[in-house]
Amino acid sequence: MKPEVEIYDTTLRDGSQGEGINFSVMDKLRIADKLDSFGIHYIEGGWPGSNPKDMEFFKQARRRRFKNAKLAAFSMTRRKGLRVDKDELMRQMLEAETPVITIVGKSWLLHVTEVLRATPAENMAMISDTIRYFKDHKRIVIYDAEHAFDGFKDEPDYALATWDAAEAAGADRIVLCDTNGGCLPNEINRITALARTRLRAPIGIHTHNDCGFGVANAIAAIEAGATQVQGTINGYGERTGNCNLISVIPTVALKLGKSCVPKASLPKLRELSHFVDEIANFAPDPRQPWVGATAFAHKGGMHAHAVGRLASSYEHINPETVGNSRRVLVSDMSGRSNILAKARELGFKLTAETPQLKTILSRIKELENEGYEYEAAEASLALLIQKQLQHRQLPFTLEGYHVSTRGNGSSSVCEATVKVRVEDQFAHTVAEGDGPVNALDSALRQALSKFFPQLRKLKLTDYKVRIIDSATGTAAKTRVLITTSNGHREWGTVGVSENIITASLQALADSMEYALMRGT
Ligand SMILES: [Zn+2]
């Protein structure tokens, strides 16, 4: 069924412009998979012409099958004074082989003459030629009208003429952009309503959060008839960020009562938000609306058993609807329904009646208190559940390890020794690496490959370290999140310790144990 409001995610392009964000190709693929399974309609993967990493992303993404999302590549209009089919950037867009092409063009006359240094007519031709070119190549074309609102306020006739040109050239969506993020909700509402009466193509909205109105402005546009929202997970983006889809999605579904992502996805909203934070290596914002740890935290001297009933009258929605939980009643992380849903997603037949559920929940709570996070470490979570469900023999045991670093001032090399046992056989290997984790990974994998040759093809694709506050008030702990790939899919594992080497080794061992459990 066609949604009343389409969600267009640009975390991987506009979002990655945010300070402190640096996604690897593997990060981008993991996020794209997650967005797709959540039910996001469009995923903008990047700007193929802007850097080789984005091109590589599209190359890898081509081999994947997305269930829900259509992948989009992004570019400006053709360059001025150049035929569209002679423009290298346009050729690279086709090479990305995405079903959707998103083209940004200028609506504001001031930008045309002062920034682009083109004539008003040349800008119109750049818009039309580019859109028509990609329509001729059978692509869905989304036209992002840059500075649509500021341009309209300054020179309404010219702005309208550029949108008309985009529509006439065959654009499938015309997306009005508040590029500078300085407009007010009533302006967005009025101008979107006007565009709505003028254009036949469905209208989209792309807002930035410079005045704190990123989400409010998107909602104002939807109320005026826009049917596509562009934004980013957790509002990542340049300056103060983009429109935050984590707020838009539940607002559209629960407050406006319009269909957007599949209903069953809403309870996974919090998980999606945290997953992307973990991949970006940001600590989730506890005060984030809807999904933050304090979003439904109630203080007050109410008696424990009365809290549930009373607290709900202080909440604008039931927190479970978006995968969050009321803090006074349940542990901050793992509500029962969250874990049940997650377990089913990981392939376990777990129900509220499963006798081990209680132990699983309390084990997760215990580990979360120690600093573990499972949102982006689904493989570690799967192992944890598996261990509680059936007492099976561990495929291997780590009998000992040693890491050392030799340096001579300018360069250094690490050496790791690992001893593993499989049943009554031992393997003892030594390996060098660029750093301690790299060396440990090589040594562990070599040792295990003697028994499990399939582990040879695994690759450590990412490694993130975060220092976390210790709940015990003693030494700070380190959380290590690693991503492993077998060439087809990747999975995350986590380790926590006061010692970074121990935390890393835990995550590495989990990763290999998971590969063996899943037979990958
Ligand atoms: Zn933008």
CSV table of N, CA and C and ligand atoms in Angstrom, one decimal, residues 10 13-14 179 206-208 242, ligand 1:
chain,number,residue,atom,x,y,z
A,10,THR,N,18.5,10.8,4.4
A,10,THR,CA,19.7,11.3,3.8
A,10,THR,C,20.8,11.3,4.9
A,13,ARG,N,24.2,10.9,3.3
A,13,ARG,CA,24.8,12.0,2.5
A,13,ARG,C,24.7,13.3,3.3
A,14,ASP,N,23.6,13.9,3.5
A,14,ASP,CA,23.5,15.2,4.3
A,14,ASP,C,23.9,15.0,5.7
A,179,THR,N,17.2,25.3,3.1
A,179,THR,CA,18.6,25.0,3.1
A,179,THR,C,19.3,25.7,4.3
A,206,HIS,N,12.4,19.3,2.8
A,206,HIS,CA,13.8,19.1,3.3
A,206,HIS,C,14.1,20.3,4.2
A,207,THR,N,14.3,20.0,5.5
A,207,THR,CA,14.5,21.1,6.4
A,207,THR,C,15.8,20.9,7.2
A,208,HIS,N,16.3,22.1,7.6
A,208,HIS,CA,17.5,22.0,8.6
A,208,HIS,C,17.1,22.7,9.9
A,242,ASN,N,20.0,18.3,10.5
A,242,ASN,CA,18.8,18.2,9.6
A,242,ASN,C,17.6,17.9,10.4
B,1,ZN,ZN,20.2,19.6,3.3
